Amino acid sequence: MSLQLRPPPQMLPTTDEPVIFGTSAQIAAATGASRIAVQAGFVVLSLAGGFGILLYLVSTLGLRGRQLEPQPPALRSDLGVLALTLGLILELVGRWPGARSELVLPSGLVAVGLVLAWKTAPSRNESSPASFASGSQPIASVLLRVTAGLVLVGTGVAVYLSQQVGLNQLRDAGLALGVAFAGVALIAGPTLFHMLTANSREREQRAREHERAEMAAHLHDSVLQTLTLVQRRAEDPTAVSSLARKQERELRRWLYEQTSSRPTSSWNTELQLCLDELEDLHLIKIEVVTVGDRPFEDRPFDNRTEALLGATREAVTNAAKFSGDPTVSVFSESDQRGITVFVRDRGIGFDPTMVQPDRRGITDSILGRITRAGGSAVIRSETGIGTEIQISLPFDPTAAPRL
């Protein structure tokens, strides 16, 4: 009998996905510019007699199969892409069919407007509850940037049209469009504002639910587990006092100490410290086998790794409390793809589908916790034979878990 919970698939499109071949994303990563800025440059150059389309195809062929070293994002890289785009248009004037000097100013305005407006779109990592809680994109800021971008795009289009038709005709057309847009804004404005505020409230609610789930899982693993041990050892005042002091230190450390104060170590070291503590706490023997390691100098001890350690701790705790086996085996494998942990016992076993709803250890502290971190967990158990819990955490949260 096995029980498995995997992270839900990504349903909504994000700005990180390639539109055609992903060439713009490659160039953006290699230069430190935003992908929207590179795409805007290709679009504007395409207006110069289709030169941008040819440049895109040549870049696609030249970058196929090549791994470029990513650069940190910077505003100057975006400005450099825009300056390069305008410089190419100036060079193409008179040398490339369809490239005209009157395209320089309107093209520049349109490019800047597109970058300013579309750069507000959320990426994959901004879709997490943590980013929602941080308020990195307030509604007022998003509306301001989108409005400014649309104004620049409209100005660029107006400048281009003014070069093709008379000013009187352009003025009349602009006035008519302005009246039409004002009417649409008056009608749809309140509805749009309500949708944006409702979306913001939904994000805040999801963030609060995520924080409550994390806090509930931590309290279950620490305070509730200690209370269970206190009840079992009620006849031993020394053991009860020791458990209370230990739980008090752990709770104070969790409430007041910063995660950044954690000393530089590795995954195997953290795992061994956790298992040593569980051995002393439950008076059992834990056999540990590790293959590979993850130094925290290369990859810091982040919330995802802490979730893996917490899920492993809960699996070992359950085995120590309920399996009846005095020995628990833990096998950990680390490589470039991620970390996989197996927790085995040869105890009484159980049916995962028959667990009572009020028993939150498996559902919240193992399955729920590792799923929120982008990993997966599989529980295999047979009555009278034992239980095996496999917990996998890929380093890339979008990668498929190793099962």
Short mmCIF file of C-alpha atoms in Angstrom, two decimals:
data_model
loop_
_atom_site.label_atom_id
_atom_site.label_comp_id
_atom_site.label_asym_id
_atom_site.label_seq_id
_atom_site.Cartn_x
_atom_site.Cartn_y
_atom_site.Cartn_z
CA MET A 1 0.00 0.00 0.00
CA SER A 2 1.47 3.36 -0.94
CA LEU A 3 0.41 6.97 -0.73
CA GLN A 4 1.90 9.61 -2.97
CA LEU A 5 1.49 13.38 -3.23
CA ARG A 6 3.15 15.39 -5.96
CA PRO A 7 3.26 19.16 -6.51
CA PRO A 8 0.43 20.49 -8.70
CA PRO A 9 1.35 21.34 -12.29
CA GLN A 10 1.86 24.94 -13.31
CA MET A 11 -1.44 25.87 -15.00
CA LEU A 12 -1.05 29.55 -15.75
CA PRO A 13 1.43 30.85 -18.35
CA THR A 14 4.24 33.01 -17.06
CA THR A 15 6.62 35.47 -18.64
CA ASP A 16 9.49 33.00 -18.22
CA GLU A 17 8.22 30.70 -20.97
CA PRO A 18 9.75 31.06 -24.47
CA VAL A 19 7.36 32.56 -27.02
CA ILE A 20 8.88 30.95 -30.15
CA PHE A 21 12.44 29.58 -29.86
CA GLY A 22 13.53 31.14 -26.56
CA THR A 23 16.26 33.19 -28.25
CA SER A 24 15.25 36.40 -26.50
CA ALA A 25 15.46 34.63 -23.13
CA GLN A 26 18.98 33.35 -23.93
CA ILE A 27 20.21 36.79 -24.96
CA ALA A 28 18.58 38.40 -21.94
CA ALA A 29 20.19 35.94 -19.52
CA ALA A 30 23.62 36.38 -21.11
CA THR A 31 23.50 40.20 -21.08
CA GLY A 32 21.62 40.84 -17.84
CA ALA A 33 18.80 42.60 -19.67
CA SER A 34 15.13 41.78 -19.23
CA ARG A 35 13.56 39.47 -21.78
CA ILE A 36 10.91 42.09 -22.56
CA ALA A 37 13.62 44.62 -23.54
CA VAL A 38 15.22 42.15 -25.96
CA GLN A 39 11.87 41.23 -27.47
CA ALA A 40 10.96 44.90 -27.86
CA GLY A 41 14.24 45.45 -29.71
CA PHE A 42 13.46 42.64 -32.16
CA VAL A 43 9.94 43.98 -32.71
CA VAL A 44 11.13 47.54 -33.38
CA LEU A 45 13.87 46.34 -35.74
CA SER A 46 11.25 44.30 -37.57
CA LEU A 47 9.57 47.59 -38.50
CA ALA A 48 12.77 48.59 -40.32
CA GLY A 49 12.05 46.55 -43.42
CA GLY A 50 11.90 43.24 -41.55
CA PHE A 51 15.51 43.44 -40.35
CA GLY A 52 14.50 42.30 -36.84
CA ILE A 53 13.00 39.06 -38.17
CA LEU A 54 16.20 38.24 -40.06
CA LEU A 55 18.31 39.12 -37.00
CA TYR A 56 16.16 36.88 -34.80
CA LEU A 57 16.52 33.89 -37.13
CA VAL A 58 20.29 34.37 -37.39
CA SER A 59 20.59 34.67 -33.59
CA THR A 60 18.50 31.52 -33.15
CA LEU A 61 20.80 29.52 -35.43
CA GLY A 62 23.93 30.96 -33.80
CA LEU A 63 22.81 30.23 -30.24
CA ARG A 64 21.38 26.76 -30.85
CA GLY A 65 22.99 24.24 -28.50
CA ARG A 66 25.21 26.84 -26.79
CA GLN A 67 25.29 27.40 -23.04
CA LEU A 68 25.84 31.09 -22.19
CA GLU A 69 26.95 32.21 -18.75
CA PRO A 70 24.08 34.11 -17.11
CA GLN A 71 24.66 37.65 -15.87
CA PRO A 72 22.86 39.41 -12.99
CA PRO A 73 19.96 41.61 -14.16
CA ALA A 74 20.68 45.33 -14.34
CA LEU A 75 18.82 48.40 -15.60
CA ARG A 76 21.83 49.53 -17.61
CA SER A 77 21.56 46.35 -19.67
CA ASP A 78 17.99 47.27 -20.64
CA LEU A 79 19.12 50.77 -21.58
CA GLY A 80 21.97 49.28 -23.58
CA VAL A 81 19.57 47.08 -25.55
CA LEU A 82 17.35 50.07 -26.36
CA ALA A 83 20.35 52.20 -27.37
CA LEU A 84 21.66 49.40 -29.57
CA THR A 85 18.26 49.09 -31.23
CA LEU A 86 18.09 52.79 -32.08
CA GLY A 87 21.70 52.75 -33.24
CA LEU A 88 20.99 49.87 -35.61
CA ILE A 89 18.00 51.72 -37.05
CA LEU A 90 20.18 54.78 -37.72
CA GLU A 91 22.78 52.58 -39.41
CA LEU A 92 20.14 50.84 -41.52
CA VAL A 93 18.74 54.11 -42.89
CA GLY A 94 19.79 54.30 -46.52
CA ARG A 95 21.43 50.86 -46.41
CA TRP A 96 18.47 48.54 -45.85
CA PRO A 97 15.26 48.65 -47.86
CA GLY A 98 12.35 49.85 -45.78
CA ALA A 99 14.47 51.52 -43.04
CA ARG A 100 13.57 55.20 -42.82
CA SER A 101 14.89 57.96 -40.58
CA GLU A 102 11.39 58.96 -39.46
CA LEU A 103 11.14 55.60 -37.67
CA VAL A 104 13.84 56.43 -35.10
CA LEU A 105 11.87 58.59 -32.66
CA PRO A 106 8.55 56.69 -32.77
CA SER A 107 10.37 53.34 -32.58
CA GLY A 108 12.28 54.46 -29.51
CA LEU A 109 9.10 55.63 -27.77
CA VAL A 110 7.28 52.40 -28.61
CA ALA A 111 10.19 50.25 -27.40
CA VAL A 112 10.52 52.08 -24.08
CA GLY A 113 6.75 51.95 -23.59
CA LEU A 114 6.59 48.22 -24.23
CA VAL A 115 9.41 47.51 -21.80
CA LEU A 116 7.88 49.72 -19.12
CA ALA A 117 4.39 48.23 -19.47
CA TRP A 118 5.16 44.54 -19.95
CA LYS A 119 7.91 44.35 -17.35
CA THR A 120 5.18 44.45 -14.68
CA ALA A 121 4.00 40.95 -15.67
CA PRO A 122 4.70 38.35 -12.90
CA SER A 123 7.35 35.70 -13.44
CA ARG A 124 7.31 32.16 -12.03
CA ASN A 125 9.09 32.96 -8.81
CA GLU A 126 6.73 35.89 -8.19
CA SER A 127 3.82 33.45 -8.19
CA SER A 128 4.83 31.93 -4.86
CA PRO A 129 3.06 32.84 -1.61
CA ALA A 130 6.26 34.31 -0.22
CA SER A 131 6.45 36.88 -3.03
CA PHE A 132 2.79 37.72 -2.58
CA ALA A 133 3.36 38.42 1.08
CA SER A 134 6.33 40.69 0.34
CA GLY A 135 4.13 43.06 -1.69
CA SER A 136 6.83 43.42 -4.34
CA GLN A 137 4.31 44.67 -6.92
CA PRO A 138 1.72 47.01 -5.37
CA ILE A 139 -1.37 47.73 -7.45
CA ALA A 140 -0.67 51.47 -7.63
CA SER A 141 2.87 50.88 -8.92
CA VAL A 142 1.65 48.40 -11.54
CA LEU A 143 -1.08 50.77 -12.77
CA LEU A 144 1.37 53.68 -12.93
CA ARG A 145 3.93 51.74 -14.96
CA VAL A 146 1.33 50.31 -17.32
CA THR A 147 -0.22 53.75 -17.85
CA ALA A 148 3.17 55.34 -18.50
CA GLY A 149 4.06 52.58 -20.95
CA LEU A 150 0.78 52.95 -22.82
CA VAL A 151 1.26 56.72 -23.01
CA LEU A 152 4.73 56.27 -24.51
CA VAL A 153 3.45 53.70 -27.02
CA GLY A 154 0.57 56.00 -27.97
CA THR A 155 2.95 58.94 -28.32
CA GLY A 156 5.22 56.93 -30.59
CA VAL A 157 2.31 55.88 -32.77
CA ALA A 158 1.06 59.48 -32.88
CA VAL A 159 4.49 60.78 -33.92
CA TYR A 160 4.66 58.22 -36.70
CA LEU A 161 1.14 59.01 -37.92
CA SER A 162 1.85 62.74 -37.81
CA GLN A 163 4.62 62.12 -40.32
CA GLN A 164 2.22 60.36 -42.67
CA VAL A 165 -0.92 62.52 -42.47
CA GLY A 166 -1.73 66.14 -41.73
CA LEU A 167 -1.79 67.51 -38.20
CA ASN A 168 -5.43 68.53 -38.51
CA GLN A 169 -6.48 65.01 -39.44
CA LEU A 170 -4.34 63.58 -36.66
CA ARG A 171 -5.85 66.01 -34.15
CA ASP A 172 -9.40 65.07 -35.12
CA ALA A 173 -8.62 61.36 -34.98
CA GLY A 174 -6.87 61.76 -31.64
CA LEU A 175 -9.77 63.67 -30.18
CA ALA A 176 -12.23 60.99 -31.29
CA LEU A 177 -10.04 58.24 -29.85
CA GLY A 178 -9.61 60.16 -26.61
CA VAL A 179 -13.37 60.52 -26.16
CA ALA A 180 -13.84 56.83 -26.91
CA PHE A 181 -11.13 55.77 -24.43
CA ALA A 182 -12.57 58.07 -21.77
CA GLY A 183 -15.97 56.44 -22.17
CA VAL A 184 -14.48 52.98 -21.93
CA ALA A 185 -12.51 54.00 -18.83
CA LEU A 186 -15.62 55.37 -17.13
CA ILE A 187 -17.54 52.19 -17.85
CA ALA A 188 -14.88 49.55 -17.27
CA GLY A 189 -12.67 51.41 -14.79
CA PRO A 190 -14.55 50.48 -11.57
CA THR A 191 -14.85 46.86 -12.65
CA LEU A 192 -11.15 46.64 -13.49
CA PHE A 193 -10.17 48.25 -10.20
CA HIS A 194 -12.40 45.81 -8.30
CA MET A 195 -10.79 42.86 -10.11
CA LEU A 196 -7.29 44.08 -9.26
CA THR A 197 -8.08 44.63 -5.59
CA ALA A 198 -9.85 41.26 -5.36
CA ASN A 199 -6.78 39.58 -6.88
CA SER A 200 -4.56 41.32 -4.33
CA ARG A 201 -6.75 40.17 -1.44
CA GLU A 202 -6.67 36.61 -2.77
CA ARG A 203 -2.87 36.69 -2.90
CA GLU A 204 -2.66 37.98 0.65
CA GLN A 205 -5.05 35.25 1.80
CA ARG A 206 -2.92 32.58 0.12
CA ALA A 207 0.17 33.99 1.80
CA ARG A 208 -1.49 33.90 5.22
CA GLU A 209 -2.67 30.31 4.65
CA HIS A 210 0.86 29.32 3.66
CA GLU A 211 2.31 30.89 6.81
CA ARG A 212 -0.32 29.21 9.01
CA ALA A 213 0.42 25.83 7.42
CA GLU A 214 4.16 26.26 8.02
CA MET A 215 3.61 27.32 11.63
CA ALA A 216 1.18 24.44 12.28
CA ALA A 217 3.67 21.94 10.87
CA HIS A 218 6.48 23.31 13.04
CA LEU A 219 4.38 23.31 16.20
CA HIS A 220 3.25 19.76 15.49
CA ASP A 221 6.83 18.57 15.06
CA SER A 222 8.09 20.30 18.19
CA VAL A 223 5.56 21.21 20.88
CA LEU A 224 2.92 18.54 20.22
CA GLN A 225 5.51 15.77 19.88
CA THR A 226 7.12 16.83 23.15
CA LEU A 227 3.75 16.85 24.92
CA THR A 228 3.16 13.29 23.72
CA LEU A 229 6.50 12.22 25.20
CA VAL A 230 5.70 14.02 28.44
CA GLN A 231 2.48 12.03 28.77
CA ARG A 232 4.32 8.76 28.18
CA ARG A 233 7.02 9.58 30.75
CA ALA A 234 4.79 11.24 33.33
CA GLU A 235 6.11 8.91 36.05
CA ASP A 236 9.70 10.12 35.49
CA PRO A 237 9.98 13.75 36.71
CA THR A 238 13.59 14.01 35.56
CA ALA A 239 12.75 13.02 32.01
CA VAL A 240 9.74 15.36 31.95
CA SER A 241 11.87 18.28 33.19
CA SER A 242 14.55 17.53 30.60
CA LEU A 243 12.01 17.41 27.80
CA ALA A 244 10.45 20.70 28.93
CA ARG A 245 13.80 22.51 29.05
CA LYS A 246 14.79 21.15 25.66
CA GLN A 247 11.50 22.19 24.11
CA GLU A 248 11.77 25.65 25.66
CA ARG A 249 15.23 26.18 24.14
CA GLU A 250 14.05 25.00 20.73
CA LEU A 251 10.95 27.20 20.81
CA ARG A 252 12.92 30.29 21.87
CA ARG A 253 15.48 29.64 19.14
CA TRP A 254 12.72 29.30 16.54
CA LEU A 255 10.93 32.48 17.71
CA TYR A 256 13.84 34.86 18.20
CA GLU A 257 16.93 33.67 16.33
CA GLN A 258 17.48 34.50 12.66
CA THR A 259 17.88 31.77 10.08
CA SER A 260 20.88 33.63 8.65
CA SER A 261 22.83 32.92 11.85
CA ARG A 262 23.01 29.24 10.89
CA PRO A 263 26.70 28.28 10.55
CA THR A 264 28.03 27.23 7.19
CA SER A 265 27.71 23.47 6.91
CA SER A 266 26.36 20.82 4.58
CA TRP A 267 23.24 18.73 4.19
CA ASN A 268 24.84 15.61 5.68
CA THR A 269 25.96 17.55 8.76
CA GLU A 270 22.52 19.02 9.35
CA LEU A 271 20.88 15.63 8.83
CA GLN A 272 23.25 13.93 11.28
CA LEU A 273 22.66 16.60 13.95
CA CYS A 274 18.92 16.16 13.56
CA LEU A 275 19.11 12.37 13.81
CA ASP A 276 21.44 12.51 16.81
CA GLU A 277 18.88 14.67 18.60
CA LEU A 278 16.09 12.22 17.75
CA GLU A 279 18.16 9.31 19.06
CA ASP A 280 18.54 11.03 22.42
CA LEU A 281 14.93 12.13 22.47
CA HIS A 282 13.29 8.78 21.67
CA LEU A 283 16.00 6.43 22.99
CA ILE A 284 16.23 4.50 19.70
CA LYS A 285 19.02 3.55 17.31
CA ILE A 286 19.15 5.30 13.94
CA GLU A 287 21.34 3.78 11.23
CA VAL A 288 22.42 6.46 8.76
CA VAL A 289 23.89 5.95 5.28
CA THR A 290 24.71 8.96 3.10
CA VAL A 291 25.81 9.05 -0.55
CA GLY A 292 27.05 12.40 -1.78
CA ASP A 293 26.58 15.71 0.00
CA ARG A 294 25.35 19.26 -0.57
CA PRO A 295 27.74 21.92 0.78
CA PHE A 296 25.92 25.08 1.80
CA GLU A 297 28.76 27.18 0.43
CA ASP A 298 27.45 26.36 -3.06
CA ARG A 299 23.72 26.26 -2.26
CA PRO A 300 22.56 28.01 0.94
CA PHE A 301 20.40 26.35 3.56
CA ASP A 302 17.13 27.81 2.29
CA ASN A 303 13.48 27.23 3.17
CA ARG A 304 13.21 24.33 0.71
CA THR A 305 16.11 22.45 2.32
CA GLU A 306 14.69 23.20 5.76
CA ALA A 307 11.36 21.72 4.62
CA LEU A 308 13.15 18.53 3.52
CA LEU A 309 14.89 18.29 6.89
CA GLY A 310 11.59 18.87 8.72
CA ALA A 311 9.78 16.20 6.69
CA THR A 312 12.62 13.75 7.36
CA ARG A 313 12.51 14.53 11.06
CA GLU A 314 8.77 13.88 11.18
CA ALA A 315 9.15 10.56 9.32
CA VAL A 316 11.82 9.37 11.78
CA THR A 317 9.75 10.58 14.72
CA ASN A 318 6.71 8.63 13.56
CA ALA A 319 8.81 5.51 13.12
CA ALA A 320 10.26 5.88 16.61
CA LYS A 321 6.87 6.46 18.24
CA PHE A 322 4.56 4.06 16.42
CA SER A 323 6.50 1.34 14.57
CA GLY A 324 7.65 -0.63 17.62
CA ASP A 325 11.04 -1.17 15.96
CA PRO A 326 13.97 -0.03 18.12
CA THR A 327 16.06 0.64 15.00
CA VAL A 328 15.24 3.09 12.20
CA SER A 329 17.25 3.23 8.96
CA VAL A 330 17.84 6.49 7.09
CA PHE A 331 19.43 6.61 3.63
CA SER A 332 20.24 9.97 2.00
CA GLU A 333 21.45 10.49 -1.57
CA SER A 334 22.61 13.90 -2.85
CA ASP A 335 23.70 14.81 -6.36
CA GLN A 336 23.42 17.68 -8.82
CA ARG A 337 19.72 17.04 -9.38
CA GLY A 338 18.61 17.09 -5.76
CA ILE A 339 18.34 15.15 -2.52
CA THR A 340 16.38 11.97 -1.86
CA VAL A 341 15.88 10.55 1.64
CA PHE A 342 14.53 7.08 2.57
CA VAL A 343 13.27 6.39 6.11
CA ARG A 344 12.64 2.68 6.81
CA ASP A 345 11.53 0.62 9.78
CA ARG A 346 10.61 -3.04 10.22
CA GLY A 347 7.80 -2.42 12.63
CA ILE A 348 4.09 -3.12 12.68
CA GLY A 349 3.29 -1.07 9.57
CA PHE A 350 -0.02 0.61 8.79
CA ASP A 351 -2.49 1.39 6.03
CA PRO A 352 -1.87 5.02 4.85
CA THR A 353 -5.45 5.32 3.57
CA MET A 354 -6.86 4.51 7.02
CA VAL A 355 -5.11 7.32 8.90
CA GLN A 356 -7.59 9.39 10.91
CA PRO A 357 -8.25 12.93 9.64
CA ASP A 358 -7.17 14.48 12.95
CA ARG A 359 -3.70 12.89 12.68
CA ARG A 360 -1.85 15.66 10.87
CA GLY A 361 1.70 14.32 11.06
CA ILE A 362 1.74 12.57 7.68
CA THR A 363 -0.60 14.94 5.84
CA ASP A 364 0.85 18.26 6.99
CA SER A 365 4.34 17.67 8.34
CA ILE A 366 5.51 15.28 5.59
CA LEU A 367 3.35 15.40 2.46
CA GLY A 368 2.12 18.97 2.73
CA ARG A 369 5.44 20.43 3.80
CA ILE A 370 7.56 18.83 1.07
CA THR A 371 4.93 19.53 -1.60
CA ARG A 372 4.91 23.24 -0.76
CA ALA A 373 8.69 23.20 -1.17
CA GLY A 374 8.41 21.75 -4.69
CA GLY A 375 9.29 18.17 -3.79
CA SER A 376 7.35 14.92 -3.41
CA ALA A 377 6.87 12.11 -0.92
CA VAL A 378 5.87 8.46 -1.31
CA ILE A 379 4.77 6.31 1.64
CA ARG A 380 4.89 2.50 1.34
CA SER A 381 3.72 0.42 4.27
CA GLU A 382 2.47 -3.12 4.88
CA THR A 383 1.00 -4.39 8.12
CA GLY A 384 3.45 -6.63 9.95
CA ILE A 385 6.34 -5.83 7.57
CA GLY A 386 7.20 -2.18 8.09
CA THR A 387 7.13 1.24 6.49
CA GLU A 388 9.29 3.10 3.99
CA ILE A 389 8.94 6.83 3.32
CA GLN A 390 10.72 8.31 0.32
CA ILE A 391 11.14 12.11 0.29
CA SER A 392 12.58 13.81 -2.80
CA LEU A 393 13.55 17.45 -3.30
CA PRO A 394 14.93 18.57 -6.69
CA PHE A 395 17.22 21.61 -6.67
CA ASP A 396 15.14 23.11 -9.47
CA PRO A 397 11.54 23.44 -8.10
CA THR A 398 10.15 23.01 -11.63
CA ALA A 399 12.08 19.78 -12.29
CA ALA A 400 10.41 16.41 -12.06
CA PRO A 401 11.01 14.60 -8.74
CA ARG A 402 13.15 11.51 -8.72
CA LEU A 403 11.00 8.50 -7.87
#
